[in-house]
Coordinates of C-alpha atoms in Angstrom, one line a residue:
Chain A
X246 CA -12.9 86.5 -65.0
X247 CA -10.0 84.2 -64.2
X248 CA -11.0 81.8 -66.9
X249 CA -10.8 85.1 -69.5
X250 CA -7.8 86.1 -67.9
X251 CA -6.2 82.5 -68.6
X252 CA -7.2 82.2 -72.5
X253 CA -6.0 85.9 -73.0
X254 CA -2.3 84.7 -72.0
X255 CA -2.7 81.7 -73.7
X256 CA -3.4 83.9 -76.9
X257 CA -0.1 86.3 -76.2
X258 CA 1.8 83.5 -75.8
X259 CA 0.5 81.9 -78.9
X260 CA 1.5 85.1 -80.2
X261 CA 5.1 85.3 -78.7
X262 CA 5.8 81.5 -80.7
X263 CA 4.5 82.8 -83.9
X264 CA 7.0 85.7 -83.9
X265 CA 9.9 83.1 -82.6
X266 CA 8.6 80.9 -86.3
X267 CA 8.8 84.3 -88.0
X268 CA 11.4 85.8 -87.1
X269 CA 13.5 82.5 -87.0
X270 CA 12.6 82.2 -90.8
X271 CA 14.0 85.6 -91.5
X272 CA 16.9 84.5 -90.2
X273 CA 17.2 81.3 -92.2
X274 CA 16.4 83.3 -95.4
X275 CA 18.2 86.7 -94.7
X276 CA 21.6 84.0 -94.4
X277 CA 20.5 82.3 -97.6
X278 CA 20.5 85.8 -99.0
X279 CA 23.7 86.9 -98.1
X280 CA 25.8 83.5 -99.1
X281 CA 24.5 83.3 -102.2
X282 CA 23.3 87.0 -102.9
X283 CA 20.1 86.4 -103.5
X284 CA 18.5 89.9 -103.9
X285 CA 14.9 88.7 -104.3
X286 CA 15.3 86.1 -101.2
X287 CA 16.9 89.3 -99.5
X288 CA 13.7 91.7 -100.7
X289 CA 11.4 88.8 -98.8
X290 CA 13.1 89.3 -95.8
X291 CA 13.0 93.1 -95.5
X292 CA 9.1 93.5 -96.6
X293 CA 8.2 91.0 -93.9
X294 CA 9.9 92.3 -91.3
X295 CA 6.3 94.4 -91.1
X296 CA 4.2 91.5 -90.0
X297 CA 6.9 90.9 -86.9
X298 CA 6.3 94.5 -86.3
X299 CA 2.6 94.5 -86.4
X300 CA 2.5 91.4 -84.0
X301 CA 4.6 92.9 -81.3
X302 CA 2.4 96.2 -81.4
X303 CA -0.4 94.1 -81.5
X304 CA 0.6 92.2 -78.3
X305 CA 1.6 95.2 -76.6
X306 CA -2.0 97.0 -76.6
X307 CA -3.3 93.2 -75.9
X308 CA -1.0 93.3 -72.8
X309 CA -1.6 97.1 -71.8
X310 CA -5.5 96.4 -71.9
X311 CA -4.8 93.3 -70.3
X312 CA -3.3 95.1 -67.3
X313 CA -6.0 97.6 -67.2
X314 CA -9.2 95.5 -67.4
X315 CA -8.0 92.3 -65.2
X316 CA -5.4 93.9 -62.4
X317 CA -3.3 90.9 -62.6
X318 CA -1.3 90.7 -58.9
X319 CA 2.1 88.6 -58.3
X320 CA 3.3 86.0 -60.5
X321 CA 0.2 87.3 -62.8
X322 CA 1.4 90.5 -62.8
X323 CA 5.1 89.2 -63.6
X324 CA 3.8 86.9 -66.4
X325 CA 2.6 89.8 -68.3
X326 CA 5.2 92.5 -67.7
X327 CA 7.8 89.7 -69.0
X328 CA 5.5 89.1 -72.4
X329 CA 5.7 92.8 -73.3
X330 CA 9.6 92.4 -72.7
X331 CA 10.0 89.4 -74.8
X332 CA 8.4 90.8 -77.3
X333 CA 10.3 94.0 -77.4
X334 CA 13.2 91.0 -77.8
X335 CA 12.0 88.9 -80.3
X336 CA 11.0 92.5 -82.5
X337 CA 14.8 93.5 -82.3
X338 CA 15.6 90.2 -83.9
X339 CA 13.5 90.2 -86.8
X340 CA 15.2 93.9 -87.3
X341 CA 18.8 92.4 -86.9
X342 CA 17.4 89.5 -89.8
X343 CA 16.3 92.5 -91.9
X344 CA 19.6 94.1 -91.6
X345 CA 21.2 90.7 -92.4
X346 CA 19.0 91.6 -96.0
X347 CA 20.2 95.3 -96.2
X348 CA 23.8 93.9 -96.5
X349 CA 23.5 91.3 -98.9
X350 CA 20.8 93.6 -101.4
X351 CA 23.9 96.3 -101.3
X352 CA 26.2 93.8 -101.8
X353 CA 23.8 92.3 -105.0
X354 CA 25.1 90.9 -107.1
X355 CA 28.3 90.0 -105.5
X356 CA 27.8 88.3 -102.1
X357 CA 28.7 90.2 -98.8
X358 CA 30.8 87.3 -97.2
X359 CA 34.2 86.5 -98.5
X360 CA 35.2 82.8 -99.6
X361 CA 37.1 82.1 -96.7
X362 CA 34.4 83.0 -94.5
X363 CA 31.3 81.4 -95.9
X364 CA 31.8 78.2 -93.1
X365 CA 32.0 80.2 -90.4
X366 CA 28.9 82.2 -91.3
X367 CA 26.7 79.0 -92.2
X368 CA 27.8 77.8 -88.5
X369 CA 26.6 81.0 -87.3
X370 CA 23.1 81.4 -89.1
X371 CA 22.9 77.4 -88.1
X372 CA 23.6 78.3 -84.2
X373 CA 20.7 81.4 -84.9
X374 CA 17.9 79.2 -86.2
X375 CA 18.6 76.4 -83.5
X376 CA 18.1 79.2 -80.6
X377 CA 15.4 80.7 -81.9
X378 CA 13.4 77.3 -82.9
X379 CA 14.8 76.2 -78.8
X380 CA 13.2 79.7 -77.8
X381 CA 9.8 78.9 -79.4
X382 CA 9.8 75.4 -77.5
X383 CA 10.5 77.3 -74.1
X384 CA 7.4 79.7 -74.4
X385 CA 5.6 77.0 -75.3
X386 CA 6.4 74.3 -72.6
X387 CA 7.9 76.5 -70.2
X388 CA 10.7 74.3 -70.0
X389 CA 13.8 75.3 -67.9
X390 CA 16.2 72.7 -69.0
X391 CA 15.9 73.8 -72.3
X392 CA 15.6 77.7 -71.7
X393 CA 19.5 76.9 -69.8
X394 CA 21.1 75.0 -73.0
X395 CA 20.5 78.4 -74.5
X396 CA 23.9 79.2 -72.5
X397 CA 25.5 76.6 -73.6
X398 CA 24.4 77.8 -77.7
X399 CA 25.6 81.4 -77.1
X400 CA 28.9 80.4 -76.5
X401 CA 29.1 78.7 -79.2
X402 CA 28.0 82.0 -81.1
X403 CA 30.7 84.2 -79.3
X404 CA 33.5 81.3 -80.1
X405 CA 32.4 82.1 -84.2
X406 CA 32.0 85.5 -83.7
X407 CA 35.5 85.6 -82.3
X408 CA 36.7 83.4 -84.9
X409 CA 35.3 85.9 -87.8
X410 CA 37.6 88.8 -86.3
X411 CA 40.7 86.0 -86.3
X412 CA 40.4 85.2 -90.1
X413 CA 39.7 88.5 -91.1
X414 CA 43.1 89.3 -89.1
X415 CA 44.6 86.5 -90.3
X416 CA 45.1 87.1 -93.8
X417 CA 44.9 91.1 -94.1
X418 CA 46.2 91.0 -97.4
X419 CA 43.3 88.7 -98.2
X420 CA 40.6 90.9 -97.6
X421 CA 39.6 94.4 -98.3
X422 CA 38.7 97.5 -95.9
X423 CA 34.9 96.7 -97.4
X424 CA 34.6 93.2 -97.1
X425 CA 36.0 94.0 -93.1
X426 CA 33.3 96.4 -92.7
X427 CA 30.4 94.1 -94.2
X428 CA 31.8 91.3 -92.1
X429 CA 32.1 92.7 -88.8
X430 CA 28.4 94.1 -89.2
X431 CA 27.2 91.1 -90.4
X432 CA 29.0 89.3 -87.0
X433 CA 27.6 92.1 -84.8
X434 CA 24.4 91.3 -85.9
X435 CA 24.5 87.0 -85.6
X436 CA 25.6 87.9 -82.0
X437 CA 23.1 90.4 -81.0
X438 CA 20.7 87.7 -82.5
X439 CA 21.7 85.4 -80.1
X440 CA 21.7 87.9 -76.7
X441 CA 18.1 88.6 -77.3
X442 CA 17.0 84.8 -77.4
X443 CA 19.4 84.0 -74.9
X444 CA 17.6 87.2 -72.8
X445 CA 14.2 86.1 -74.0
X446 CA 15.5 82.2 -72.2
X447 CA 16.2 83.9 -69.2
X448 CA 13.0 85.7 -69.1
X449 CA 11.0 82.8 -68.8
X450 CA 13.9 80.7 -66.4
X451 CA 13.3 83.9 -63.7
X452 CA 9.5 83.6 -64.0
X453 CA 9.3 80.6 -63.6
X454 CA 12.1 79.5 -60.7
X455 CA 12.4 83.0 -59.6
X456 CA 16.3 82.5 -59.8
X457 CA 18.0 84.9 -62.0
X458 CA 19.7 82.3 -64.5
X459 CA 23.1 83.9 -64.1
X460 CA 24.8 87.2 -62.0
X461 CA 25.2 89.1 -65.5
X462 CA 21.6 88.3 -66.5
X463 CA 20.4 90.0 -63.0
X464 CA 19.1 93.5 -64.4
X465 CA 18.0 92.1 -67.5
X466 CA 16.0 88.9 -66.7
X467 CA 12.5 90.6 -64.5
Chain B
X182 CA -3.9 106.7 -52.2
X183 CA -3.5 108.9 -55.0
X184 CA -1.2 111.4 -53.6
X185 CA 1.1 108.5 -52.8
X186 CA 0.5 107.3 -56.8
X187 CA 1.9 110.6 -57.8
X188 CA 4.7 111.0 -55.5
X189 CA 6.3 107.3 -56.6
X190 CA 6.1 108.3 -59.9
X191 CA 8.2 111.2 -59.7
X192 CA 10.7 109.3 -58.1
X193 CA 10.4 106.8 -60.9
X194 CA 11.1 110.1 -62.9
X195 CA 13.9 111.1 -60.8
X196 CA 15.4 107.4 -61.3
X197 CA 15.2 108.2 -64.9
X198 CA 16.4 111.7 -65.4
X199 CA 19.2 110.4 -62.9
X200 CA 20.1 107.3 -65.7
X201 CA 20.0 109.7 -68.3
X202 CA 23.0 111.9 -66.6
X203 CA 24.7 108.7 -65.3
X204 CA 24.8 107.6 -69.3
X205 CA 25.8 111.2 -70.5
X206 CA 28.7 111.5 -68.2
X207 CA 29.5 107.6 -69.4
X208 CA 29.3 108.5 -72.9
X209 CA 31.7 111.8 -72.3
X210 CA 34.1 109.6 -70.6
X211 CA 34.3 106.6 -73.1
X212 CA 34.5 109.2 -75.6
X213 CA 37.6 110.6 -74.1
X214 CA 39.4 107.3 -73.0
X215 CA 38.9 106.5 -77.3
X216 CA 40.6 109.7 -78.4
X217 CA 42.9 109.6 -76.2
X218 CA 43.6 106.1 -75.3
X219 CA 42.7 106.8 -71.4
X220 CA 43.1 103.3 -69.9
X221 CA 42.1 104.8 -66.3
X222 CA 39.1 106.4 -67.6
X223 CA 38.0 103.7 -70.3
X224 CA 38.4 101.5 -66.9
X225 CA 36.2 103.6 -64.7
X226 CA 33.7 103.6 -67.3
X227 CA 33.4 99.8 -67.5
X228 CA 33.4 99.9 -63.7
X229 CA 30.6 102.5 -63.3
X230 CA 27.6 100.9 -65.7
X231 CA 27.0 98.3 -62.6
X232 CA 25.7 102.0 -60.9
X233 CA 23.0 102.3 -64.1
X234 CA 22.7 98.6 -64.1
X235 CA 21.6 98.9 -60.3
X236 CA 19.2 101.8 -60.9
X237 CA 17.5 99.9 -63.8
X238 CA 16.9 96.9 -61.6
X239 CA 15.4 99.2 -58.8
X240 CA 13.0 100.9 -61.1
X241 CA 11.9 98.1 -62.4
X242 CA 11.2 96.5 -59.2
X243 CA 9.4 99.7 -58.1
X244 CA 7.4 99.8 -61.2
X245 CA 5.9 96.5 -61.3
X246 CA 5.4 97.1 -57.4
X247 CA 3.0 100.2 -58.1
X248 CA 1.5 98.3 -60.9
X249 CA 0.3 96.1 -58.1
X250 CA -0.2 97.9 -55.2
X251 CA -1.9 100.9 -56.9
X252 CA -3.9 98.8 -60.1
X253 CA -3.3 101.8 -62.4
X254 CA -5.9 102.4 -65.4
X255 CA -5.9 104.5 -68.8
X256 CA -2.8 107.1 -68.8
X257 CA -1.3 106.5 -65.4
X258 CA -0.7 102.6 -66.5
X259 CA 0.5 104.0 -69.6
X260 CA 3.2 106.1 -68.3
X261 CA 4.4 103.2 -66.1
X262 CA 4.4 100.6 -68.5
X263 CA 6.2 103.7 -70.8
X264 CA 8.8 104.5 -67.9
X265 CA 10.0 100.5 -67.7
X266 CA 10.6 100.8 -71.5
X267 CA 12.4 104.0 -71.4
X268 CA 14.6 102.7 -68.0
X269 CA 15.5 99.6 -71.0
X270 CA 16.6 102.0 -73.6
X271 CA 18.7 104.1 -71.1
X272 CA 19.8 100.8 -69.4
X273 CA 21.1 99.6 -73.3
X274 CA 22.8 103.5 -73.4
X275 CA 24.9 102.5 -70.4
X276 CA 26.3 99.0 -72.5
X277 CA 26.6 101.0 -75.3
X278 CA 29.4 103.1 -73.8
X279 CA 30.6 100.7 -71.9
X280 CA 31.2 98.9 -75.4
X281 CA 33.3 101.9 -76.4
X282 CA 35.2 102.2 -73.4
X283 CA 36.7 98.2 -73.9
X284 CA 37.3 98.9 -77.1
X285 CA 39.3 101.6 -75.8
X286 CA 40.7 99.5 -73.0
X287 CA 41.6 97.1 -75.5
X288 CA 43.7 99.1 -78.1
X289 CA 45.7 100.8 -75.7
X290 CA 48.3 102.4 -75.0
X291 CA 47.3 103.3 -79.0
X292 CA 43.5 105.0 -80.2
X293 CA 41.3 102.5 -81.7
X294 CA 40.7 105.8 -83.4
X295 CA 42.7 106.5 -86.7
X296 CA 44.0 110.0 -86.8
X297 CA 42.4 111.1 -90.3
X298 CA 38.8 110.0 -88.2
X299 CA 39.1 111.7 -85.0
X300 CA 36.9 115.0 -86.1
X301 CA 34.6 112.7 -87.1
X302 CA 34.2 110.6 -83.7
X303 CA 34.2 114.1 -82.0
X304 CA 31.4 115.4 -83.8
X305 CA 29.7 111.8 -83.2
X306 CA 30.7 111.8 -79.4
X307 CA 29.0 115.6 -78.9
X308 CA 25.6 114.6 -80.7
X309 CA 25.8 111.8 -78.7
X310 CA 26.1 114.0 -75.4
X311 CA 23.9 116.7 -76.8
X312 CA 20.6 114.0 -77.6
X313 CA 21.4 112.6 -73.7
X314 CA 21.3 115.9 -72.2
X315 CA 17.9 117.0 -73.9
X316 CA 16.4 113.4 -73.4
X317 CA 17.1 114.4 -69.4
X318 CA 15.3 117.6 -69.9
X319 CA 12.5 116.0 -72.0
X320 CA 12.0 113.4 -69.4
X321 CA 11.5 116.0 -66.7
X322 CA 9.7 118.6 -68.2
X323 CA 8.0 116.3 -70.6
X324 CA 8.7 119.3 -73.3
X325 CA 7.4 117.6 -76.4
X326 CA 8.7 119.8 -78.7
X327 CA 12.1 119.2 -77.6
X328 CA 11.7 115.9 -77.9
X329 CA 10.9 116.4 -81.4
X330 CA 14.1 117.7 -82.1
X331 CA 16.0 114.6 -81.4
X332 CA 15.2 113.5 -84.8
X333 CA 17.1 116.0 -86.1
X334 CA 20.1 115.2 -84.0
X335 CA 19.5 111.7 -85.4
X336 CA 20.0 113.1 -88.9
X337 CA 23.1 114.4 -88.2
X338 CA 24.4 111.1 -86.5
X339 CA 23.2 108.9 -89.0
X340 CA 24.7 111.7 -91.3
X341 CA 28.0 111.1 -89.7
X342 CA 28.0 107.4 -89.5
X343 CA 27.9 107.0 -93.5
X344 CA 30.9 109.9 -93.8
X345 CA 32.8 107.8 -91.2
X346 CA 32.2 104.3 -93.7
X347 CA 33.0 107.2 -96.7
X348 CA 36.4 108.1 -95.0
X349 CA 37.3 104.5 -94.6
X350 CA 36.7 103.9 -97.9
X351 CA 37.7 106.7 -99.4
X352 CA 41.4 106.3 -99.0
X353 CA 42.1 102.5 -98.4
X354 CA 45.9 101.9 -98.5
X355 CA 45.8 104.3 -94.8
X356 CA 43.6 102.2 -93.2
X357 CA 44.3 98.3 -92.0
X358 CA 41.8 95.4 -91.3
X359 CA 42.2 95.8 -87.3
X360 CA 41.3 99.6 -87.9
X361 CA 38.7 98.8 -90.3
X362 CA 36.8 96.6 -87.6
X363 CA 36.9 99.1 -84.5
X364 CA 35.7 101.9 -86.1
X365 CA 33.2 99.9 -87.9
X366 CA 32.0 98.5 -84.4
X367 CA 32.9 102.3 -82.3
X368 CA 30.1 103.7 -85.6
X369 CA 27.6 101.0 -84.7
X370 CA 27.5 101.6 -81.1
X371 CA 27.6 105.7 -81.3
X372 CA 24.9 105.5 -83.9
X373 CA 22.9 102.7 -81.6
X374 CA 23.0 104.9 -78.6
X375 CA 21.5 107.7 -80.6
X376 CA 18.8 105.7 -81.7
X377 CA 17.7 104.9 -78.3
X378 CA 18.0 108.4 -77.1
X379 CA 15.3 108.5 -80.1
X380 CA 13.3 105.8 -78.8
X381 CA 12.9 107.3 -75.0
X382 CA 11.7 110.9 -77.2
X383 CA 9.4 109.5 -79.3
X384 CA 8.1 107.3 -76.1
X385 CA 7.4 110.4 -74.5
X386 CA 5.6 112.2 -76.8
X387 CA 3.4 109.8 -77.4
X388 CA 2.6 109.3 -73.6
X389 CA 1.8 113.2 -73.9
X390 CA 0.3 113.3 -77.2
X391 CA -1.0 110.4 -77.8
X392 CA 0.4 110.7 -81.6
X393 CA 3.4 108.7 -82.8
X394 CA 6.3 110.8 -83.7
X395 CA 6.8 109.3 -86.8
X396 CA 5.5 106.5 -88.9
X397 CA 8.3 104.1 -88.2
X398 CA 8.1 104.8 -84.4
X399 CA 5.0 102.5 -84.4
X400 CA 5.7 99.6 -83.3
X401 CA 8.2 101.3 -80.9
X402 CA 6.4 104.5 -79.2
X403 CA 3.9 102.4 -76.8

């Protein structure tokens, strides 16, 4: 029973780091997409946003049954009720990729981000796909060290994201009321990006060391 | 055993029904403080999501406590793994508002809304209202066919979101970049707090029916 229990956790976890490499890829492509408005690169993403899908309502009957058949108690109990939530997580990221894609097909054939803001959006899908990759390596080691420099990366993404609103402002005769609507979408969805792996870090810091990793991350980290 | 199973679920009920008016009343307030650049109320607002922050954490706590106290199987697991989810979406609800109050906060003593778009974030702010107060009724009555008419509601917001884009566009020499980006974000986080509203509906009538509301709720009804 215990044994059973054991490789069934191993498998949802095995599961949890394929949707990180997934949905990290989608990311990667969906910014290739919009900076150089490729429609086809842009169609990719959106289709495959499915297979993320499919996973997480894969591992959430895996989990559900899981809690049915073995009665897991204590940190057991914990381990499994902080899968289904990471999973919610790392499904609301591949949709955020996918509406990376949404922009730059509408935007086909001209690209979504402005000239003057193409750096500050490759620093942003580069700070993306470093968290997510980081995020894989924590559910796979369980490393805490690691799961806290997630911190460190997400204030890196709210320094760009605050840096997109500053150009935009900058310049205002540079940039048009559509390009300001495209680019402040496009930034909302780099930085929710970032919460969820910075939420799905915190996750595992809490269930592992128990200790919230920060105050604001107390209702959001069991 | 079973009498005491019952009786901590409705509170867990109560706890939720209880979010849902704390988010309503949030969403009313933040609405107001916008509209009419309320700096006390957008204040109070920020000040009172700790109170649906708090509940969240309790239920959450209570909920993985019955899981392991009381080893629920088949429907009665389901509707406590289904209550921790909808406590997330209602929880998100809260932020969402809390979102609109600083933008509201921020902009003052003018609106972050422009006057030519104020009909428009009315109309937003009362489906908004309208889809909280039924998702409270739907959670305690567990009326499925009144949960069925949130997608309707979500029509008409998602309805409303493209006309506020359309009115942006449609006249671009009376709006500027700043006003361009709040109402682009103040859109994103009415329409987001709809869609949750949607997700807590469609959660519930699949706990009752067993049937997915629609096709894309899939991945999201468990």
């Amino acid at each position: 029973m215990r044994q059973q229990f054991q490789e069934e956790l191993n498998e949802i976890r095995e599961q949890l780091v394929e949707m990180t490499r997934l949905v990290g890829s989608a990311m990667t492509r969906a910014s290739t997409a919009l900076l150089d408005a490729d429609v086809t690169l842009a169609e990719s993403v959106i289709a495959q946003d499915q297979e993320v899908d499919r996973i997480h309502h894969d591992l959430e009957e895996k989990a559900v049954d899981l809690l049915a058949r073995q009665q897991p108690v204590a940190t057991d109990l914990r381990l499994v009720v902080t899968s289904l939530r990471m999973s919610a997580d790392l499904e609301r990221m591949g949709d955020l990729a996918r509406h990376l894609a949404k922009i730059a097909r509408l935007r086909f054939p001209d690209s979504a981000v402005p000239a003057g803001l193409r750096g500050t959006i490759v620093e942003m899908s580069g700070v993306a796909t470093r968290m997510v990759a980081k995020t894989g390596d924590v559910i796979a080691t369980r490393d805490v060290q690691k799961a806290r420099e997630h911190e460190r990366d997400d204030d890196a993404m709210d320094q760009l994201h605050r840096g997109l609103f500053a150009a935009l402002l900058d310049d205002k005769r540079a940039h048009g009321i559509e390009e300001a609507i495209d680019v402040t979408l496009i930034g909302r969805y780099y930085e929710r990006y970032a919460d969820h792996a910075v939420s799905v870090a915190r996750r595992l810091v809490y269930l592992v060391t128990g200790e919230y990793a920060t105050e604001d991350g107390l209702s959001k980290a069991l």
